[in-house]
Tab-separated table of C-alpha atoms in Angstrom:
chain	number	residue	atom	x	y	z
A	217	MET	CA	-19.454	4.597	-26.499
A	218	PRO	CA	-20.527	7.657	-24.149
A	219	THR	CA	-17.971	8.790	-21.543
A	220	PRO	CA	-19.413	8.238	-18.056
A	221	GLY	CA	-19.936	11.329	-15.852
A	222	SER	CA	-17.871	11.681	-12.793
A	223	GLY	CA	-20.079	13.414	-10.322
A	224	LEU	CA	-23.456	12.414	-8.826
A	225	ASP	CA	-24.783	11.728	-12.365
A	226	GLY	CA	-21.991	9.363	-13.091
A	227	LEU	CA	-22.881	7.763	-9.719
A	228	ALA	CA	-26.548	7.397	-10.789
A	229	GLU	CA	-25.672	5.865	-13.942
A	230	ASN	CA	-22.763	3.482	-13.166
A	231	TRP	CA	-23.144	2.663	-9.441
A	232	ARG	CA	-23.760	-1.077	-10.067
A	233	PHE	CA	-20.521	-1.512	-12.192
A	234	ASP	CA	-18.494	0.818	-9.683
A	235	LEU	CA	-19.855	-0.774	-6.443
A	236	ILE	CA	-18.932	-4.391	-7.807
A	237	ALA	CA	-15.522	-3.297	-9.026
A	238	GLY	CA	-14.906	-1.562	-5.750
A	239	PHE	CA	-15.719	-4.570	-3.732
A	240	GLU	CA	-13.515	-6.691	-5.622
A	241	VAL	CA	-10.674	-4.223	-5.458
A	242	PHE	CA	-11.005	-4.168	-1.816
A	243	LEU	CA	-10.471	-7.797	-1.468
A	244	ILE	CA	-7.163	-7.100	-3.177
A	245	SER	CA	-6.298	-4.064	-1.211
A	246	LEU	CA	-7.162	-5.493	2.361
A	247	PRO	CA	-4.180	-8.041	2.586
A	248	LEU	CA	-1.876	-5.529	0.826
A	249	CYS	CA	-2.747	-2.745	3.454
A	250	LEU	CA	-1.728	-5.024	6.175
A	251	ALA	CA	1.371	-6.210	4.444
A	252	HIS	CA	2.590	-2.677	3.502
A	253	ALA	CA	1.902	-1.330	7.187
A	254	MET	CA	3.768	-4.308	8.554
A	255	ALA	CA	6.788	-3.880	6.336
A	256	SER	CA	7.055	-0.293	6.901
A	257	GLY	CA	7.293	-0.612	10.609
A	258	PHE	CA	3.809	0.681	11.213
A	259	PRO	CA	1.021	-0.905	13.127
A	260	HIS	CA	-1.488	-2.679	10.973
A	261	MET	CA	-4.210	-0.231	11.136
A	262	ALA	CA	-2.063	2.365	9.424
A	263	GLY	CA	-2.525	0.555	6.195
A	264	ILE	CA	-6.446	0.489	6.562
A	265	ILE	CA	-6.618	4.059	7.704
A	266	SER	CA	-4.763	4.976	4.423
A	267	ALA	CA	-6.986	2.941	2.095
A	268	ILE	CA	-10.182	4.497	3.825
A	269	VAL	CA	-8.742	8.252	3.370
A	270	GLY	CA	-7.638	7.337	-0.089
A	271	GLY	CA	-10.984	5.900	-1.077
A	272	LEU	CA	-13.400	8.179	0.790
A	273	LEU	CA	-11.662	11.525	0.304
A	274	VAL	CA	-9.116	11.317	-2.384
A	275	SER	CA	-11.448	9.804	-4.949
A	276	ARG	CA	-13.596	12.719	-4.850
A	277	ILE	CA	-10.935	15.478	-5.404
A	278	ASN	CA	-8.280	13.860	-7.438
A	279	GLY	CA	-7.889	14.349	-11.342
A	280	SER	CA	-7.767	10.669	-12.605
A	281	HIS	CA	-10.762	8.456	-13.523
A	282	LEU	CA	-10.042	4.650	-12.502
A	283	THR	CA	-6.852	4.645	-10.103
A	284	ILE	CA	-7.197	3.520	-6.687
A	285	SER	CA	-5.472	5.505	-3.880
A	286	GLY	CA	-4.136	3.851	-0.835
A	287	THR	CA	-0.765	2.416	0.348
A	288	ALA	CA	1.714	0.927	-2.155
A	289	SER	CA	4.988	-1.146	-2.092
A	290	GLY	CA	6.758	1.697	-3.631
A	291	LEU	CA	6.889	3.590	-0.588
A	292	VAL	CA	7.688	0.817	1.823
A	293	VAL	CA	11.332	1.014	1.828
A	294	VAL	CA	11.016	5.030	2.237
A	295	THR	CA	8.815	4.949	5.248
A	296	ALA	CA	10.598	1.971	6.908
A	297	SER	CA	13.983	3.777	6.669
A	298	ALA	CA	12.361	6.892	8.110
A	299	VAL	CA	10.976	4.752	11.120
A	300	THR	CA	14.440	3.629	11.767
A	301	THR	CA	16.326	6.694	11.355
A	302	LEU	CA	14.014	9.256	13.060
A	303	GLY	CA	13.219	6.671	15.793
A	304	GLY	CA	16.960	6.181	16.823
A	305	GLY	CA	16.226	2.547	17.907
A	306	ASP	CA	12.758	3.255	19.365
A	307	PRO	CA	10.127	1.987	16.721
A	308	VAL	CA	7.277	3.849	18.568
A	309	LEU	CA	9.051	7.154	18.398
A	310	GLY	CA	10.223	6.472	14.725
A	311	TYR	CA	6.440	5.801	13.976
A	312	HIS	CA	5.060	9.080	15.378
A	313	CYS	CA	7.853	11.038	13.803
A	314	THR	CA	7.412	9.413	10.434
A	315	LEU	CA	3.683	10.415	10.720
A	316	ALA	CA	4.929	13.982	11.234
A	317	ALA	CA	6.951	13.589	7.926
A	318	ILE	CA	4.071	12.215	6.111
A	319	VAL	CA	1.873	15.269	7.129
A	320	CYS	CA	4.682	17.748	5.765
A	321	ALA	CA	5.109	15.474	2.653
A	322	GLY	CA	1.448	15.907	1.815
A	323	VAL	CA	1.641	19.782	2.048
A	324	LEU	CA	4.593	19.581	-0.327
A	325	GLN	CA	2.669	17.597	-2.692
A	326	ALA	CA	-0.292	20.009	-2.720
A	327	ILE	CA	2.173	22.779	-3.396
A	328	MET	CA	3.735	20.864	-6.366
A	329	GLY	CA	0.162	20.313	-7.657
A	330	LEU	CA	-0.526	24.185	-7.494
A	331	THR	CA	2.851	24.884	-9.339
A	332	ARG	CA	1.777	22.409	-12.132
A	333	ILE	CA	4.833	20.337	-11.762
A	334	GLY	CA	2.870	17.384	-13.075
A	335	ARG	CA	3.664	18.320	-16.690
A	336	PHE	CA	7.237	17.310	-15.990
A	337	ARG	CA	6.257	13.768	-15.594
A	338	SER	CA	7.159	13.186	-19.368
A	339	PHE	CA	10.729	14.157	-18.785
A	340	VAL	CA	11.435	11.192	-16.307
A	341	PRO	CA	13.040	8.165	-18.547
A	342	PRO	CA	11.133	4.862	-17.839
A	343	SER	CA	14.568	3.247	-16.863
A	344	VAL	CA	14.562	5.472	-13.818
A	345	VAL	CA	11.359	4.132	-12.746
A	346	TYR	CA	12.018	0.720	-13.385
A	347	GLY	CA	15.315	0.994	-11.480
A	348	MET	CA	13.653	2.281	-8.573
A	349	LEU	CA	10.846	-0.387	-8.665
A	350	ALA	CA	13.620	-3.084	-8.977
A	351	ALA	CA	15.490	-1.736	-6.119
A	352	ILE	CA	12.144	-1.493	-3.998
A	353	GLY	CA	11.399	-5.165	-4.978
A	354	ILE	CA	14.767	-6.475	-3.815
A	355	SER	CA	14.771	-4.764	-0.688
A	356	MET	CA	11.159	-5.949	0.188
A	357	MET	CA	12.015	-9.773	-0.796
A	358	ALA	CA	15.213	-9.550	1.456
A	359	ARG	CA	13.500	-8.071	4.564
A	360	GLN	CA	10.596	-10.058	4.204
A	361	SER	CA	12.288	-13.496	3.702
A	362	TYR	CA	12.762	-13.492	7.545
A	363	ILE	CA	9.300	-13.148	8.291
A	364	LEU	CA	8.538	-15.855	5.522
A	365	ILE	CA	10.255	-18.578	7.525
A	366	GLY	CA	9.630	-17.473	10.967
A	367	VAL	CA	12.858	-15.836	11.871
A	368	ALA	CA	13.863	-12.794	13.713
A	369	ARG	CA	15.198	-10.142	11.189
A	370	PRO	CA	18.551	-8.580	12.216
A	371	SER	CA	18.052	-4.905	12.633
A	372	ALA	CA	20.738	-3.840	9.990
A	373	GLU	CA	21.375	-2.344	6.653
A	374	LEU	CA	19.911	-3.944	3.697
A	375	LEU	CA	23.366	-5.392	2.494
A	376	ASP	CA	23.756	-6.887	5.817
A	377	VAL	CA	20.361	-8.220	5.947
A	378	ILE	CA	21.011	-10.156	2.549
A	379	ILE	CA	24.408	-11.550	3.459
A	380	ALA	CA	22.860	-12.799	6.770
A	381	LEU	CA	19.931	-14.618	5.360
A	382	PRO	CA	21.538	-17.867	4.579
A	383	SER	CA	23.111	-18.321	8.137
A	384	HIS	CA	19.576	-17.740	9.574
A	385	VAL	CA	17.922	-20.490	7.415
A	386	ARG	CA	18.880	-23.296	9.945
A	387	ASP	CA	16.803	-21.395	12.258
A	388	ILE	CA	13.569	-21.865	10.397
A	389	GLU	CA	10.353	-22.064	11.975
A	390	PRO	CA	8.620	-25.157	10.125
A	391	VAL	CA	5.091	-24.276	10.774
A	392	ILE	CA	5.409	-20.752	9.945
A	393	ALA	CA	7.619	-21.430	6.820
A	394	LEU	CA	5.134	-23.908	5.517
A	395	ILE	CA	2.225	-21.218	5.833
A	396	GLY	CA	4.311	-18.436	4.203
A	397	LEU	CA	5.592	-21.048	1.449
A	398	THR	CA	2.143	-21.939	0.676
A	399	GLY	CA	0.858	-18.574	0.090
A	400	LEU	CA	3.774	-17.817	-2.291
A	401	ALA	CA	3.043	-20.797	-4.140
A	402	ILE	CA	-0.602	-19.694	-4.530
A	403	LEU	CA	0.347	-16.443	-5.784
A	404	VAL	CA	2.757	-18.128	-8.369
A	405	SER	CA	0.398	-20.858	-9.515
A	406	TRP	CA	-2.681	-18.417	-9.471
A	407	ASP	CA	-0.756	-16.163	-11.947
A	408	ILE	CA	0.102	-18.890	-14.224
A	409	GLY	CA	-3.406	-20.615	-14.101
A	410	LYS	CA	-5.172	-17.226	-15.101
A	411	ALA	CA	-4.135	-17.874	-18.579
A	412	LYS	CA	-5.885	-21.169	-18.866
A	413	TYR	CA	-8.984	-20.719	-16.603
A	414	ASP	CA	-10.761	-17.351	-16.907
A	415	LEU	CA	-12.475	-17.934	-13.390
A	416	LEU	CA	-9.283	-17.177	-11.925
A	417	ASN	CA	-9.096	-13.838	-13.272
A	418	ARG	CA	-12.400	-13.051	-11.066
A	419	ILE	CA	-11.020	-14.131	-7.926
A	420	PRO	CA	-8.369	-12.176	-6.237
A	421	ALA	CA	-5.177	-14.327	-5.357
A	422	PRO	CA	-4.172	-12.302	-2.188
A	423	LEU	CA	-7.532	-13.069	-0.770
A	424	ILE	CA	-7.156	-16.930	-1.216
A	425	VAL	CA	-3.636	-16.471	0.145
A	426	VAL	CA	-5.202	-14.761	3.345
A	427	LEU	CA	-7.806	-17.569	3.653
A	428	SER	CA	-5.272	-20.290	3.380
A	429	GLY	CA	-3.118	-18.384	6.048
A	430	LEU	CA	-6.191	-18.463	8.177
A	431	LEU	CA	-6.936	-22.095	7.939
A	432	LEU	CA	-3.379	-23.281	8.379
A	433	GLY	CA	-3.025	-21.022	11.324
A	434	ALA	CA	-6.469	-22.544	12.905
A	435	HIS	CA	-5.084	-26.039	12.068
A	436	PHE	CA	-1.802	-25.719	13.886
A	437	ASN	CA	-3.362	-23.660	16.575
A	438	LEU	CA	-1.230	-20.581	16.327
A	439	GLY	CA	-2.306	-18.687	19.504
A	440	VAL	CA	-1.893	-15.201	21.179
A	441	GLU	CA	1.697	-16.018	21.901
A	442	HIS	CA	2.269	-15.439	18.288
A	443	GLN	CA	0.505	-12.115	17.981
A	444	TYR	CA	2.368	-9.453	16.145
A	445	ASN	CA	3.322	-6.641	18.600
A	446	PHE	CA	3.916	-3.389	17.189
A	447	ILE	CA	6.190	-2.254	19.800
A	448	HIS	CA	8.682	-4.778	18.855
A	449	SER	CA	8.014	-4.230	15.186
A	450	SER	CA	11.839	-4.357	14.154
A	451	TYR	CA	11.809	-7.862	14.541
A	452	ALA	CA	15.094	-7.520	16.561
A	453	ILE	CA	13.487	-8.892	19.635
A	454	GLY	CA	11.777	-12.061	18.178
A	455	PRO	CA	9.483	-12.847	15.264
A	456	ASP	CA	5.478	-12.616	15.510
A	457	TYR	CA	3.117	-14.243	13.233
A	458	LEU	CA	-0.420	-13.011	13.722
A	459	VAL	CA	-1.882	-9.707	12.983
A	460	ASN	CA	-3.165	-7.893	15.869
A	461	MET	CA	-6.219	-5.337	15.092
A	462	PRO	CA	-7.479	-3.063	17.480
A	463	GLN	CA	-11.173	-3.435	18.714
A	464	ASN	CA	-12.309	-0.483	16.818
A	465	LEU	CA	-10.931	2.247	14.158
A	466	LEU	CA	-10.917	5.119	16.631
A	467	SER	CA	-8.432	3.182	19.184
A	468	GLY	CA	-6.011	2.722	16.087
A	469	ILE	CA	-5.793	6.081	15.546
A	470	ALA	CA	-2.373	7.761	16.292
A	471	PHE	CA	-0.954	11.226	16.085
A	472	PRO	CA	2.264	12.662	14.692
A	473	ASP	CA	5.344	13.779	16.626
A	474	PHE	CA	6.867	17.035	15.164
A	475	SER	CA	9.966	16.939	17.741
A	476	LYS	CA	12.669	16.192	14.753
A	477	ILE	CA	11.132	19.004	12.424
A	478	ASN	CA	14.316	20.813	12.834
A	479	THR	CA	16.585	18.111	11.892
A	480	ILE	CA	18.051	17.057	8.416
A	481	PRO	CA	16.882	13.519	8.557
A	482	PHE	CA	13.459	14.657	9.224
A	483	TRP	CA	13.507	16.783	5.826
A	484	ILE	CA	15.123	13.981	3.834
A	485	ALA	CA	12.207	11.731	4.878
A	486	VAL	CA	9.835	14.535	3.662
A	487	LEU	CA	11.288	14.868	0.501
A	488	SER	CA	11.912	11.179	-0.127
A	489	ILE	CA	8.049	10.520	0.759
A	490	SER	CA	6.593	13.264	-1.324
A	491	LEU	CA	9.000	12.601	-4.539
A	492	VAL	CA	8.450	8.990	-4.643
A	493	SER	CA	4.788	9.097	-4.059
A	494	SER	CA	4.277	11.940	-6.542
A	495	LEU	CA	6.269	10.226	-9.198
A	496	GLU	CA	4.667	6.873	-8.755
A	497	SER	CA	1.347	8.314	-8.560
A	498	LEU	CA	1.623	10.372	-11.748
A	499	LEU	CA	3.157	7.430	-13.543
A	500	SER	CA	0.267	5.203	-12.562
A	501	ALA	CA	-2.323	7.727	-13.465
A	502	SER	CA	-0.990	7.798	-17.056
A	503	ALA	CA	-0.588	4.201	-17.305
A	504	ILE	CA	-4.083	3.567	-16.180
A	505	ASP	CA	-5.252	6.448	-18.920
A	506	LYS	CA	-3.680	4.074	-21.763
A	507	ILE	CA	-5.921	1.141	-20.773
A	508	ASP	CA	-9.004	3.057	-20.083
A	509	PRO	CA	-11.798	1.991	-22.213
A	510	TYR	CA	-13.264	5.409	-22.369
A	511	HIS	CA	-9.951	7.108	-23.544
A	512	ARG	CA	-9.809	9.710	-21.001
A	513	SER	CA	-6.914	11.766	-19.877
A	514	SER	CA	-5.964	12.288	-16.542
A	515	ASP	CA	-5.435	16.185	-15.085
A	516	LEU	CA	-1.862	15.038	-13.234
A	517	ASN	CA	-1.622	18.496	-11.529
A	518	LYS	CA	-5.244	18.107	-9.834
A	519	ASP	CA	-4.015	14.273	-9.225
A	520	LEU	CA	-1.227	15.738	-6.990
A	521	LEU	CA	-3.867	18.296	-5.489
A	522	GLY	CA	-5.779	15.375	-4.455
A	523	ILE	CA	-3.058	13.078	-3.167
A	524	GLY	CA	-1.440	15.677	-1.233
A	525	PRO	CA	-4.423	16.620	1.156
A	526	GLY	CA	-5.161	13.035	1.524
A	527	THR	CA	-1.629	11.993	2.625
A	528	THR	CA	-1.574	14.780	5.146
A	529	ILE	CA	-4.914	13.774	6.577
A	530	SER	CA	-3.931	10.079	6.574
A	531	GLY	CA	-0.576	11.042	8.428
A	532	PHE	CA	-2.478	13.069	10.915
A	533	ILE	CA	-4.527	10.232	12.121
A	534	GLY	CA	-1.844	7.340	11.941
A	535	GLY	CA	-1.825	6.345	8.256
A	536	LEU	CA	0.581	5.751	5.669
A	537	PRO	CA	1.316	8.118	2.652
A	538	ILE	CA	-1.599	8.076	-0.058
A	539	ILE	CA	-0.299	6.998	-3.518
A	540	SER	CA	-2.227	5.843	-6.803
A	541	GLU	CA	-1.343	2.269	-6.979
A	542	ILE	CA	-0.744	0.590	-10.129
A	543	VAL	CA	-1.563	-3.078	-9.271
A	544	ARG	CA	-4.995	-2.315	-7.922
A	545	SER	CA	-5.735	0.431	-10.350
A	546	SER	CA	-5.181	-1.981	-13.352
A	547	ALA	CA	-7.276	-4.525	-11.425
A	548	ASN	CA	-9.986	-1.819	-11.304
A	549	VAL	CA	-10.217	-1.539	-15.044
A	550	GLN	CA	-10.196	-5.197	-15.387
A	551	PHE	CA	-13.323	-5.347	-13.080
A	552	LYS	CA	-15.175	-3.094	-15.320
A	553	ALA	CA	-15.060	0.108	-13.258
A	554	ARG	CA	-16.354	3.349	-14.971
A	555	THR	CA	-15.654	6.134	-12.662
A	556	GLN	CA	-13.728	7.127	-9.497
A	557	TRP	CA	-16.688	6.006	-7.487
A	558	SER	CA	-15.234	2.487	-7.445
A	559	ASN	CA	-12.233	4.004	-5.613
A	560	PHE	CA	-14.889	5.402	-3.173
A	561	PHE	CA	-16.588	2.156	-2.847
A	562	HIS	CA	-13.325	0.348	-2.170
A	563	GLY	CA	-12.614	2.962	0.692
A	564	LEU	CA	-15.904	2.394	2.176
């Protein structure tokens, strides 16, 4: 089986496969981008901006073949923590200061690529990665459980958030909980059913969850009073339930605030974002190489060189950090993508 080209020749030969795969990955990516932005304390448009930059720019300059670039759950805890720490109780200030940290983190990633640090990926034990992902999963489940049942989340450290959850169950919002638990049930049952029904493998479960939320929201007449308000994104003031998107892409652009650049917490955020993003991206690229039907190998240093500028540009216009995300990348392979043009089409 001949190896597909990666440039314009590869586009001419494989655009049908990559266009279809890119569209199917987009269906998975869209709700995840919104969720990652919301969980990070960013406006929803930040997730969309990251996917656009990751697809249109990073796909053309990175060193992998089938990975998908954009937001990822692995960075949610890091970015959410930076918003809280750098904002000092002001989520809007925290958002703009975190954008500045993202810009600097992208520059640091590019330097790491230039110094060929990608070769050290093999020295990281798998147990470290599994532990990191498990910790991220626990944190996300604890914090998002409040949103799932329609309860205001306390502004507190993770352990306090977990301990306080049982006492808040009595304040459950029935309609919101029904919508949230319905989506959760669809995800679980879809995963079980894929083994029996091949058709389910071709339909992204997150898309069905979003559609079910739309239908149930319309049925129960959730109105403007339930819209998500970014200014209150800490959920300390009250829960909001609907995604509130700007009228166009340009009105969703925001710029970084470098006022905290001379503080230690700022550089802790920079190092955390760059290291977690780099490690997960390198591991994702290596994992996708193992299931690449054409048995290609990624240039990991070039991958960092591509993700770094993408992260900087994303942060400079209001987006989340860029990362090579394993779930969408594996779906990209499953959808029979052939080159990085599928990543480009996903962003487009």
